[in-house]
XYZ file of C-alpha atoms in Angstrom:
174
model
C 102.594 160.726 50.499
C 106.314 160.896 51.126
C 108.261 158.913 48.527
C 110.884 156.356 49.551
C 114.277 157.983 48.879
C 116.218 156.302 46.064
C 119.449 154.926 47.463
C 120.945 153.436 44.278
C 123.029 156.433 43.193
C 124.130 157.190 46.767
C 125.152 153.541 47.281
C 127.385 153.706 44.198
C 128.913 157.010 45.317
C 129.563 155.650 48.807
C 131.257 152.505 47.461
C 133.545 154.660 45.298
C 134.398 156.903 48.286
C 135.410 154.036 50.623
C 136.770 153.979 53.228
C 134.006 155.848 55.013
C 133.837 155.904 58.795
C 130.858 155.720 61.122
C 129.951 155.411 64.782
C 127.229 153.346 66.416
C 124.322 155.132 68.056
C 122.973 154.329 71.499
C 120.240 151.859 70.356
C 122.734 149.920 68.213
C 125.279 149.943 71.035
C 122.687 148.488 73.427
C 121.704 145.782 70.923
C 125.354 144.805 70.412
C 125.896 144.692 74.188
C 123.092 142.116 74.476
C 125.071 140.004 71.998
C 128.239 140.290 74.087
C 129.947 142.926 71.964
C 130.952 146.094 73.746
C 131.451 149.175 71.578
C 131.886 152.713 72.756
C 129.877 155.397 70.931
C 133.256 157.007 70.154
C 134.657 153.885 68.461
C 135.236 154.761 64.819
C 134.253 151.906 62.502
C 135.467 151.554 58.921
C 132.795 150.788 56.351
C 134.037 148.138 53.921
C 130.953 147.758 51.695
C 127.672 149.560 51.045
C 124.525 147.851 49.715
C 121.074 149.121 48.802
C 118.638 146.565 50.203
C 115.566 148.230 48.706
C 112.457 149.491 50.419
C 112.562 147.094 53.364
C 116.088 147.786 54.650
C 117.357 150.807 52.705
C 121.083 151.417 52.516
C 123.031 148.919 54.611
C 126.697 149.293 55.529
C 129.171 146.501 56.303
C 131.828 147.286 58.915
C 134.738 145.229 60.236
C 134.168 144.163 63.818
C 136.726 145.839 66.086
C 137.613 142.431 67.567
C 138.415 141.105 64.058
C 135.795 138.342 64.251
C 133.841 139.140 61.081
C 131.642 141.956 59.891
C 128.538 143.756 61.114
C 125.719 144.802 58.793
C 123.880 147.908 59.937
C 121.290 150.208 58.446
C 122.605 153.624 57.414
C 119.842 155.122 59.559
C 121.241 153.421 62.679
C 124.782 154.788 62.518
C 126.304 158.260 62.615
C 128.705 159.128 59.826
C 131.994 160.886 60.312
C 131.883 164.548 59.333
C 135.144 164.137 57.408
C 133.283 162.047 54.827
C 133.017 163.801 51.457
C 129.413 162.577 51.087
C 128.393 163.585 54.623
C 125.620 165.995 53.523
C 124.167 163.603 50.913
C 124.185 160.710 53.368
C 122.438 162.771 56.063
C 119.776 163.993 53.597
C 119.103 160.367 52.625
C 118.968 159.305 56.300
C 116.487 162.074 57.189
C 114.269 161.274 54.176
C 114.398 157.536 54.961
C 113.486 158.077 58.627
C 110.561 160.289 57.639
C 109.406 157.655 55.133
C 109.705 154.931 57.807
C 107.612 157.026 60.227
C 104.973 157.412 57.528
C 104.940 153.660 56.826
C 104.650 152.869 60.545
C 101.752 155.305 60.819
C 100.045 153.754 57.798
C 100.452 150.271 59.274
C 98.933 151.376 62.581
C 95.998 153.099 60.912
C 95.314 150.233 58.512
C 95.430 147.860 61.471
C 92.398 149.755 62.778
C 90.700 149.433 59.380
C 91.127 153.095 58.613
C 92.427 154.491 55.355
C 94.637 157.528 55.497
C 95.314 160.302 53.021
C 97.570 163.319 52.990
C 95.406 166.279 53.954
C 98.042 169.004 53.869
C 101.817 169.476 53.578
C 103.228 172.318 55.643
C 106.206 174.508 54.770
C 108.097 173.266 57.859
C 108.170 169.732 56.401
C 105.356 168.354 58.528
C 102.561 166.404 56.886
C 98.960 166.287 58.074
C 97.047 163.042 57.451
C 93.301 162.457 57.585
C 91.487 159.143 58.091
C 88.113 158.164 56.657
C 86.462 158.713 60.036
C 87.757 162.302 60.140
C 90.668 161.789 62.572
C 93.712 163.905 61.829
C 97.347 163.094 62.527
C 100.319 165.429 62.169
C 103.704 163.861 61.323
C 106.531 166.218 62.271
C 110.075 165.615 61.016
C 112.947 165.978 63.472
C 114.228 169.539 63.471
C 117.652 170.161 61.901
C 120.308 172.494 63.167
C 122.313 174.812 60.924
C 124.721 172.012 59.928
C 121.798 169.906 58.663
C 122.177 167.393 61.502
C 118.990 166.144 63.065
C 118.364 167.110 66.658
C 116.212 165.279 69.134
C 113.351 167.235 70.589
C 113.530 167.366 74.367
C 110.638 165.579 76.083
C 109.857 168.676 78.142
C 110.166 171.166 75.276
C 107.018 172.734 73.839
C 105.632 170.523 71.074
C 106.621 171.706 67.559
C 103.017 171.238 66.399
C 102.244 174.385 68.418
C 99.563 172.729 70.551
C 100.935 174.411 73.684
C 101.545 171.037 75.345
C 104.894 169.477 76.213
C 106.322 167.268 73.450
C 106.094 164.138 75.650
C 102.332 164.712 76.231
C 101.533 165.510 72.596
C 103.405 164.218 69.524
C 106.232 162.515 71.445
């Protein structure tokens, strides 16, 4: 099983390195729009505090609202950090590990909801993990691919699936 990444040390480092800047991603932007707050994906937000909320929420950042009407609390996995941040690489490694752990937990919840127990069958050198259920079903969890900078890249829906099934990503693991 993939272990939950420890965010305590990183939280302390981030608080010492403040101010750190981030940008909202598309899902966060859409959620804020529903609440009447319009932010551009290019709006740079200053992080004022960093908290480790444990297994359930992970590292959470507090940012000043651009309109000056309070603060926003957002998960570190839901924002993009500025590349000028000294801790950029460490933060991105934590984010990738946390997202992989969250995918694993979601998969476990789904499988346990069907009264199936799952176990790790095999770990592959590319970072993917193969799970097996008691009834013999197998599931392959593939991490998002990283580019040379270590930034995660989305897999195109129409690209060949990274599990090498020969199908399009959208028809296979996507």
